[in-house]
Short mmCIF file of C-alpha atoms in Angstrom, two decimals:
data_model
loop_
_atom_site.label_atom_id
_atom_site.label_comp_id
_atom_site.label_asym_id
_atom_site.label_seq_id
_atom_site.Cartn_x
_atom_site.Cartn_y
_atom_site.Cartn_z
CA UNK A 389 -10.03 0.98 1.44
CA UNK A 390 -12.71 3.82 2.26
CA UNK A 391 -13.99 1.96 5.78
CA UNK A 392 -12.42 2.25 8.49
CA UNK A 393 -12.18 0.57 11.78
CA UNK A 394 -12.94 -2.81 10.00
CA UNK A 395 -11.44 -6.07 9.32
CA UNK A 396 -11.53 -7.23 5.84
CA UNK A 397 -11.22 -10.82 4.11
CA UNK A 398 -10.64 -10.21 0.39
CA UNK A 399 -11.66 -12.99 -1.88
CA UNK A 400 -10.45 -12.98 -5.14
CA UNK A 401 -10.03 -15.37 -8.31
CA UNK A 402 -7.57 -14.33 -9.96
CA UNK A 403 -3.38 -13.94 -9.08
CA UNK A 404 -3.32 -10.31 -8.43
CA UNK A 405 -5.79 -7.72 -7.26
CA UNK A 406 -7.52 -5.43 -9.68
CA UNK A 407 -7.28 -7.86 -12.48
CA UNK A 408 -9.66 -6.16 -14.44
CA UNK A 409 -7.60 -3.10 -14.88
CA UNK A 410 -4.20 -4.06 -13.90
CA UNK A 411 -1.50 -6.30 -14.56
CA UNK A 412 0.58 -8.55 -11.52
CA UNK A 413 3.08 -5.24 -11.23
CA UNK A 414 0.84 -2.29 -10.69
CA UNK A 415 -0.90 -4.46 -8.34
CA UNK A 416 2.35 -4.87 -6.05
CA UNK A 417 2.71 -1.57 -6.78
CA UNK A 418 -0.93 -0.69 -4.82
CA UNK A 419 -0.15 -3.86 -2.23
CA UNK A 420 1.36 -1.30 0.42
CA UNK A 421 -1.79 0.86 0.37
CA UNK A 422 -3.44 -1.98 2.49
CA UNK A 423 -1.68 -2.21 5.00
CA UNK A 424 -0.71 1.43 5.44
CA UNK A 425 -2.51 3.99 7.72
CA UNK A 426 -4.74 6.68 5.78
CA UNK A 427 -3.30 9.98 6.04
CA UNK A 428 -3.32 11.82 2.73
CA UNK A 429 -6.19 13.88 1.93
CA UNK A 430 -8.76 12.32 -0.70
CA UNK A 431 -9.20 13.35 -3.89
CA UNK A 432 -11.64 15.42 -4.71
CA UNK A 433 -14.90 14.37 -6.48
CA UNK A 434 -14.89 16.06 -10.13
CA UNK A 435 -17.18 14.40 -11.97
CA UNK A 436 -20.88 15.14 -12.81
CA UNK A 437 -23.29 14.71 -9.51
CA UNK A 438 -27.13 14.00 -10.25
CA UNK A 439 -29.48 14.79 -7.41
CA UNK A 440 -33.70 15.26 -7.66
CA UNK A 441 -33.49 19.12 -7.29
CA UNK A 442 -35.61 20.11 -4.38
CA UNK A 443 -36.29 16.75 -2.75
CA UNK A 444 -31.83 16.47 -1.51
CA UNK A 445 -33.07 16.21 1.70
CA UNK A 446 -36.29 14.22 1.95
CA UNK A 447 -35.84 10.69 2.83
CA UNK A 448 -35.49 8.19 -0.02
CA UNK A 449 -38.05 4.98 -0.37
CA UNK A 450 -36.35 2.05 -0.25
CA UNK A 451 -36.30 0.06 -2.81
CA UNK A 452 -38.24 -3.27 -3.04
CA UNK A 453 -36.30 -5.86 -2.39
CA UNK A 454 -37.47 -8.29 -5.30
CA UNK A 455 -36.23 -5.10 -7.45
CA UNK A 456 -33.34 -4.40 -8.91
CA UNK A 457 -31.90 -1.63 -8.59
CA UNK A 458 -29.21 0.95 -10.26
CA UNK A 459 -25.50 1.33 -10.83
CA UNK A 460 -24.24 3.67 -8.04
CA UNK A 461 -21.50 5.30 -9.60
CA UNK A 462 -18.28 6.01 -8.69
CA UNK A 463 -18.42 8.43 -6.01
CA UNK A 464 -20.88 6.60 -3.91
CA UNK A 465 -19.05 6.63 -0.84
CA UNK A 466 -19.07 10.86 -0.97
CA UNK A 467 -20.23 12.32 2.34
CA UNK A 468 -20.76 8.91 4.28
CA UNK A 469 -18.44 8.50 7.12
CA UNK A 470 -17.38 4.96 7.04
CA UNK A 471 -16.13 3.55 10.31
CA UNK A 472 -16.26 0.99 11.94
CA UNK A 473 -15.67 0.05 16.16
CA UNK A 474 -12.37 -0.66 15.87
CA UNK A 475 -9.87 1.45 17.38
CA UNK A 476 -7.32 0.82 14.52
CA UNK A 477 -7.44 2.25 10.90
CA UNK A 478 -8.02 -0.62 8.61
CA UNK A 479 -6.72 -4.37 7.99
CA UNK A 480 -7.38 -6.30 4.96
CA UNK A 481 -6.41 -9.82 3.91
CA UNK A 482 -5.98 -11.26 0.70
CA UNK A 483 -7.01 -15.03 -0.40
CA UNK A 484 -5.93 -15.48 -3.89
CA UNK A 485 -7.49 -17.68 -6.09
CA UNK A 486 -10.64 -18.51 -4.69
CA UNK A 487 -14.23 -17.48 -4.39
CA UNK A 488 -16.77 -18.18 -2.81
CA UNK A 489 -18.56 -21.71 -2.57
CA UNK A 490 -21.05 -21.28 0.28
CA UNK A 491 -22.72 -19.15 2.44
CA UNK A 492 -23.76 -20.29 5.75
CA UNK A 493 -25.96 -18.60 8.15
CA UNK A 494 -25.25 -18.34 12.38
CA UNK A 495 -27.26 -21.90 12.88
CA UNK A 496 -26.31 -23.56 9.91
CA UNK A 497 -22.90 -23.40 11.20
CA UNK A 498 -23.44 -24.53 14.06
CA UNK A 499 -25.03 -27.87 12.79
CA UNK A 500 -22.44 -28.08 10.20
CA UNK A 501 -19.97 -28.48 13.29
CA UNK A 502 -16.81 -27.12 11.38
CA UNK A 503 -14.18 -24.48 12.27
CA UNK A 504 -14.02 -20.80 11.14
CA UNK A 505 -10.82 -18.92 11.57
CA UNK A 506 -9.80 -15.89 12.73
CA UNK A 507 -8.67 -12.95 10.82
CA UNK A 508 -4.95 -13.69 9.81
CA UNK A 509 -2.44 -12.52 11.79
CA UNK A 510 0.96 -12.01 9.98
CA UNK A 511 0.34 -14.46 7.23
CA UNK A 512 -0.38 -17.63 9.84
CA UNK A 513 -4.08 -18.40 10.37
CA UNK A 514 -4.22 -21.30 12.60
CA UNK A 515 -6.44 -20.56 15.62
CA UNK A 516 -10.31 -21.16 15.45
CA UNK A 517 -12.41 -18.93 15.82
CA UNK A 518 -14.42 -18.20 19.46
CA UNK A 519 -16.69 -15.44 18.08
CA UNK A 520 -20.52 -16.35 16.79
CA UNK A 521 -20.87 -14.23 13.77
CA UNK A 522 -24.03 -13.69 11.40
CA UNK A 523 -22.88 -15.01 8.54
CA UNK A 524 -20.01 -17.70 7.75
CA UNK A 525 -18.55 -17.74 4.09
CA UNK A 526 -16.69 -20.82 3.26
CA UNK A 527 -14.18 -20.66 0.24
CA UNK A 528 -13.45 -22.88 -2.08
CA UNK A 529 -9.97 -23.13 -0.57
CA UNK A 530 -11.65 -24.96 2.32
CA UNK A 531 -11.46 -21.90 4.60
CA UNK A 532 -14.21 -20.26 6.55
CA UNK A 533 -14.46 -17.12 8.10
CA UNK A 534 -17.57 -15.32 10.10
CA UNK A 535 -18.09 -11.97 9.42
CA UNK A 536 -20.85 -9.30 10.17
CA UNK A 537 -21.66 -8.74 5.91
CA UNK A 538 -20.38 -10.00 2.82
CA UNK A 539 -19.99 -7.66 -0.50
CA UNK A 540 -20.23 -9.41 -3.52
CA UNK A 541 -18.62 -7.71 -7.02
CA UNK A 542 -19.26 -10.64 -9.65
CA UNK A 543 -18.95 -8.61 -12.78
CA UNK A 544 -21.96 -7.57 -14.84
CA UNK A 545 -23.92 -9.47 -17.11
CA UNK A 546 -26.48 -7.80 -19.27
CA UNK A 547 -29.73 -8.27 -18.00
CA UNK A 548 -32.14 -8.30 -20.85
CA UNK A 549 -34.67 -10.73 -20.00
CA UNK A 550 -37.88 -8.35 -19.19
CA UNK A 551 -37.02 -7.07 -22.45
CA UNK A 552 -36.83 -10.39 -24.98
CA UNK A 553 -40.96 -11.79 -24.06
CA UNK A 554 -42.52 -11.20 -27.44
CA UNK A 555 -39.66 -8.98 -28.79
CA UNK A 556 -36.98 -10.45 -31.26
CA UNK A 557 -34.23 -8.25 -30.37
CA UNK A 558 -31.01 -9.79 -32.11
CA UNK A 559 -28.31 -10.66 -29.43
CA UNK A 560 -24.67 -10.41 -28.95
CA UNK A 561 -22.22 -12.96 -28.27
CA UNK A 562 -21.95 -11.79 -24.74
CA UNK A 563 -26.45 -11.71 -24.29
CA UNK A 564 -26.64 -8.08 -24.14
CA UNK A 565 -29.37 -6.12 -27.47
CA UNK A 566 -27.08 -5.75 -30.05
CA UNK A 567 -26.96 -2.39 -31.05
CA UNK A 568 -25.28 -0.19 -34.27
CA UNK A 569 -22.90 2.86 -34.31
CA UNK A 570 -26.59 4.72 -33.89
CA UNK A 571 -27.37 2.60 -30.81
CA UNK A 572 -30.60 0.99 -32.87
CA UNK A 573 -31.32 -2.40 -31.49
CA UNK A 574 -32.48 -4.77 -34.26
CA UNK A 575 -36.15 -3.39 -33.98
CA UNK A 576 -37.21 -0.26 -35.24
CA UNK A 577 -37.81 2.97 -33.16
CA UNK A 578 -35.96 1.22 -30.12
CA UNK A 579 -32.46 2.07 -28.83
CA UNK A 580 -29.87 0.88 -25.91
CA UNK A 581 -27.62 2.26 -23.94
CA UNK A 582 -25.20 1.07 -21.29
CA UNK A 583 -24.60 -2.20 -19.72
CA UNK A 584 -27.62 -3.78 -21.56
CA UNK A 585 -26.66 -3.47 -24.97
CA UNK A 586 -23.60 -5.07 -27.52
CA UNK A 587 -21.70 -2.72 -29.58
CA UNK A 588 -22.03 -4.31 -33.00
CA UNK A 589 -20.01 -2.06 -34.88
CA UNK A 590 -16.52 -2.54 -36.46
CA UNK A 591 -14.91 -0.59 -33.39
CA UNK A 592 -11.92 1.58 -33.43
CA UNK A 593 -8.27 -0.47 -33.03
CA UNK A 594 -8.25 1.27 -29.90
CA UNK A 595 -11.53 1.04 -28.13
CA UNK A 596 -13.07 -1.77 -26.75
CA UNK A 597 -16.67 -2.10 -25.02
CA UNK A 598 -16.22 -2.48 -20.90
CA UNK A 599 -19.13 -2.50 -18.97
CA UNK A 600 -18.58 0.75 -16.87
CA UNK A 601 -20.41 3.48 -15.46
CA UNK A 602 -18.40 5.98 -17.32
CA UNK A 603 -19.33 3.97 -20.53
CA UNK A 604 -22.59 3.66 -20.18
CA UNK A 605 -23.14 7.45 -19.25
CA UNK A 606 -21.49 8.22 -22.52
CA UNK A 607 -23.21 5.96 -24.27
CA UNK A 608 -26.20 7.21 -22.94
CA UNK A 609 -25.85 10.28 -24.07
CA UNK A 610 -25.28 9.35 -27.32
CA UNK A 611 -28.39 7.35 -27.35
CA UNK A 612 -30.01 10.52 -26.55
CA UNK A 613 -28.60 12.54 -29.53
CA UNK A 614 -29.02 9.99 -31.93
CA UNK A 615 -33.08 9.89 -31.10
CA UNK A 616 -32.76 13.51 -31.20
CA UNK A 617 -30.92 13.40 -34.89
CA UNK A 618 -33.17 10.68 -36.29
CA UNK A 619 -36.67 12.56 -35.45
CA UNK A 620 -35.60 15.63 -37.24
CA UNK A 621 -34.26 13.48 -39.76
CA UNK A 622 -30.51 14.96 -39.52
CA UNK A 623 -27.07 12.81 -40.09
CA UNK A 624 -25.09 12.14 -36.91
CA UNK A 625 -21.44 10.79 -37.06
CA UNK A 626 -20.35 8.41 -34.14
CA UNK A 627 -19.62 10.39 -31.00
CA UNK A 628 -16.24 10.71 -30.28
CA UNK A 629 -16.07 8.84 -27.05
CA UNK A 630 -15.79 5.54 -29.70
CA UNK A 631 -12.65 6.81 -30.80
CA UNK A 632 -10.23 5.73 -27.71
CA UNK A 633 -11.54 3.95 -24.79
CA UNK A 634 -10.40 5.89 -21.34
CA UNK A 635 -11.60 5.70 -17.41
CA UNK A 636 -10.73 7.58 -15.30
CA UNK A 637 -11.34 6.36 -11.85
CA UNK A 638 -9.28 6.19 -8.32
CA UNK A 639 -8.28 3.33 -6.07
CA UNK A 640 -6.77 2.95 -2.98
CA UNK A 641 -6.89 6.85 -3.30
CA UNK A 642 -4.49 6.48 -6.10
CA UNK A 643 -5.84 8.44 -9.32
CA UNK A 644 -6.02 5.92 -11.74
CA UNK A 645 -6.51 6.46 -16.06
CA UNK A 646 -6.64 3.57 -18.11
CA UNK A 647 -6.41 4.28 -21.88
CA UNK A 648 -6.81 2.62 -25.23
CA UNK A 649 -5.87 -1.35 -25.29
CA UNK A 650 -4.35 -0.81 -21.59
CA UNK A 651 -4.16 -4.55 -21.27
CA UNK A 652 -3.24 -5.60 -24.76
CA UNK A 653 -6.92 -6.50 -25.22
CA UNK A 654 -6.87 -8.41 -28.80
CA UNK A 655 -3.15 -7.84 -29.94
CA UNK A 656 -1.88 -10.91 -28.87
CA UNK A 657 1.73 -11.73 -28.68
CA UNK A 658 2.48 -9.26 -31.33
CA UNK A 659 3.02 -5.90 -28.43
CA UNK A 660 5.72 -4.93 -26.16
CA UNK A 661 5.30 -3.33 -22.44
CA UNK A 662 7.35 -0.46 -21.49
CA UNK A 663 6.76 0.26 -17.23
CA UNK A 664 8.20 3.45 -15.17
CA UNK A 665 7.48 3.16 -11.10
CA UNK A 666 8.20 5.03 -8.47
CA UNK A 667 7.25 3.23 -4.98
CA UNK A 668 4.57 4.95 -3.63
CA UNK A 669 4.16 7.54 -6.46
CA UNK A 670 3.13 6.37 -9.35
CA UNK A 671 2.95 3.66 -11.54
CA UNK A 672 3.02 3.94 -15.98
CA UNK A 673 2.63 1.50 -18.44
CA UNK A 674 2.24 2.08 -22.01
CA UNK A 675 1.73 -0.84 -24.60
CA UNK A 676 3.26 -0.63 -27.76
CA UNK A 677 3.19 -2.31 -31.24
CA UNK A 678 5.50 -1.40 -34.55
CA UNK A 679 6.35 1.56 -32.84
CA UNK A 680 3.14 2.59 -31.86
CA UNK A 681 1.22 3.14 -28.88
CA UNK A 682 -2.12 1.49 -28.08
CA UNK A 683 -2.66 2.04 -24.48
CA UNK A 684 -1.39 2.97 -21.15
CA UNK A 685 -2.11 2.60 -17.56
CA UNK A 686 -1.54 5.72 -15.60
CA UNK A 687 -1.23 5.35 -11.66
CA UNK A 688 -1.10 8.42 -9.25
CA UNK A 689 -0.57 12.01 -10.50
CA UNK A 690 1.32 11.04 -14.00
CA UNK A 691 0.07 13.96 -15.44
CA UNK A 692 0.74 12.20 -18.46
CA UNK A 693 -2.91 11.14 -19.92
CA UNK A 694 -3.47 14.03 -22.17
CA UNK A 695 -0.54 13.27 -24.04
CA UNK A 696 -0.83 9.72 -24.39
CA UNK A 697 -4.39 10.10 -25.94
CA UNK A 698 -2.90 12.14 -28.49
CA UNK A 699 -0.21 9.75 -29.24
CA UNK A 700 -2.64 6.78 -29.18
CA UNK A 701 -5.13 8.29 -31.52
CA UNK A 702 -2.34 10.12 -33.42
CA UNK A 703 -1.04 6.73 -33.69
CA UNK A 704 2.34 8.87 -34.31
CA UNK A 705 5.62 5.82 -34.83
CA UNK A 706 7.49 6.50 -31.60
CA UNK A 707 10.25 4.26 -32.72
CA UNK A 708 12.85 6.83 -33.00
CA UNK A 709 12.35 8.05 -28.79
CA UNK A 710 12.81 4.68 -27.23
CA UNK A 711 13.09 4.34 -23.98
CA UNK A 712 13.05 8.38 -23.17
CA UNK A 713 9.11 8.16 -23.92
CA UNK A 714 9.06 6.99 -20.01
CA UNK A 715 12.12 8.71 -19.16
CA UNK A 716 11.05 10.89 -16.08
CA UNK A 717 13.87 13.67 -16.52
CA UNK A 718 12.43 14.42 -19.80
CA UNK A 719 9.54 16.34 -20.55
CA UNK A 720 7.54 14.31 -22.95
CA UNK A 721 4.93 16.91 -23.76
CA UNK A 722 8.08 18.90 -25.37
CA UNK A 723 8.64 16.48 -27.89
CA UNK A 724 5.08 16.77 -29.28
CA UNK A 725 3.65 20.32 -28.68
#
C-alpha cells in the first residue's frame, strides 16, 4: 500500500487478506483501500525511534549476505519515498489461496517454454505476457507472472540453532528456548527475549504469545529488568504487558488495535461476535463469552481501545448492555467512568 507507481501480484494462502489479524469481514472492509487512490494524509509515526546518536548520517555497512539480519520494525518505510515509474497511483491483485511453488529466473524461463501473464485487468487474465522480466514466480495455482522483485512474508520461526551446539536449552512446542515468567531459559544465568524464546508460563486468559515486534520489545525489556532484579537479589512480579495482549499497528493507513483473544484464540465454540462498520470508517469487533469480553479488533479512529482494555481485564459481565456496547449513538465510556 506505501509504493507507489507499481503493479502488485498478491499471493496469499489463506481466504481473506490479513488473516493473521483479521477475520473474512474486516478484510472486505479494507478491500476498497486497494484499489482506491491515496489521498489522506498518513498517520503519524508515534512510537519509540532508535538511531546510533551521532553516526544518523554516515552511511550504513551492508550487511553480509550469508547473515541474517534484524526485525525492521514497524515504521520502516518512514522518510523513504516509494515510487515507482508508473504514472498511476497503485494497482494490486489478489490470488487467494496459493503460494508460491517456484521461482524461475529470466533464462530458466525461457527454456521452460511456458506462458506468464499479464497483470489482471478487471478480473480476466487471459493474454500472455510480451515483456522479459527478471524473475518469473509460478504459483501453485498454475499461474506465472514476471515481475522486477518478489517480497516474501512467511511468518517467523524461532531461530535457535547457533544457540543449541553444546547447550541443553529445554524447547517449546513451537522450537523456540523455553523461557519462565522471569524470562530464564532452562540454564542458569541465561535469559530470552523476543521471537527466539517460548513463554512457558500459565499465561493470562487473555494474552497469548504472537511473534511481533511490539512483543518482543516488551519482552525485551522485561528481560532487562529481570537481570537487573536478580543481580541485586530483589523480587520482581511479571510485567504488566502479560496481563492483556494488544498491538497497535496501521494498515492500509487504517489505525489498527487488536486486543486480548481478538480472534477467539483458544475459546472454541463457546464465544459470540458482536461487529459495528461503517464503510470506509471504521471497523469493531469485540468477542464475547458469558457476558464477558475477551477481545476486540479496532479498525480506523474507534477511539474505543482504552475502554475495552479496561473491560477485558476488568472482565466486568456486560450482559445487562447488550447490543448498546457497539451502539454508536451512545457513549460507551459513560457507562463505565
Amino acid at each position: 500500500y506505501e509504493i507507489q507507481g507499481c503493479e502488485v501480484i498478491w499471493a496469499i494462502k489463506d481466504k481473506a487478506i490479513g488473516n493473521t489479524f483479521f477475520d473474512a469481514g474486516a478484510a472486505e472492509f479494507l478491500i476498497p483501500k486497494l484499489t482506491a487512490e491515496k489521498r489522506e494524509t498518513p498517520i503519524a509515526c508515534k512510537r519509540t525511534r532508535y538511531t546510533m546518536e551521532g553516526n544518523e548520517d554516515k552511511e550504513r555497512p551492508l550487511a553480509a549476505s550469508d547473515k541474517l539480519g534484524s526485525a525492521l520494525g514497524p515504521d520502516w518505510h518512514e522518510g523513504l519515498h516509494l515510487k515507482g515509474t508508473k504514472e498511476f497511483s497503485h494497482k494490486v491483485h489478489i490470488e487467494m489461496l496459493c503460494e508460491v511453488k517456484k521461482i524461475h529466473l529470466q533464462q530458466e524461463f525461457i527454456q521452460l517454454q511456458r506462458t506468464a501473464l499479464t497483470f489482471p485487468k478487471e478480473e480476466r487474465n487471459v493474454e500472455p505476457d510480451e515483456v522479459l522480466w527478471p524473475v518469473y514466480v509460478e504459483l501453485t495455482n498454475g499461474k506465472i507472472y514476471g515481475c522486477d522483485f518478489i517480497v516474501s512474508a512467511t511468518g517467523v520461526v524461532p531461530n535457535v540453532t547457533p544457540f543449541l551446539d553444546g547447550n541443553k536449552f529445554a524447547l517449546g512446542e513451537d522450537g523456540g528456548l523455553k523461557v519462565d515468567k522471569h524470562m530464564h531459559t532452562s540454564l542458569p544465568d541465561i535469559y530470552a527475549a523476543g521471537d527466539i524464546c517460548t513463554a512457558a508460563w500459565e499465561p493470562s486468559p487473555v494474552w497469548h504469545q504472537m511473534r511481533l515486534w511490539t512483543q518482543a520489545r516488551q519482552m525485551g525489556w522485561y528481560a532487562a529488568k529481570c537481570m537487573a532484579a536478580d543481580t541485586l537479589g530483589e523480587s520482581i512480579d511479571l510485567d504488566f504487558c502479560f496481563e492483556l495482549f494488544a498491538h497497535v499497528t496501521k494498515f492500509f493507513n487504517y489505525k489498527v488495535v487488536v486486543l486480548g483473544k481478538y480472534n477467539a484464540q483458544g475459546l472454541g465454540l463457546d464465544h459470540e461476535l458482536m461487529l459495528r462498520c461503517t464503510k470506509g470508517q471504521e471497523y469493531v469487533k469485540v468477542v464475547m463469552q458469558n457476558g464477558r469480553m475477551m477481545g476486540a479488533v479496532l479498525i480506523g479512529e474507534t477511539d474505543l481501545e482504552e475502554t475495552f482494555e479496561n473491560l477485558i481485564l476488568n472482565q466486568m459481565d456486560l450482559s445487562a448492555y447488550g447490543e448498546d456496547l457497539l451502539n454508536p449513538d451512545i457513549d460507551i465510556e459513560d457507562y463505565f467512568d
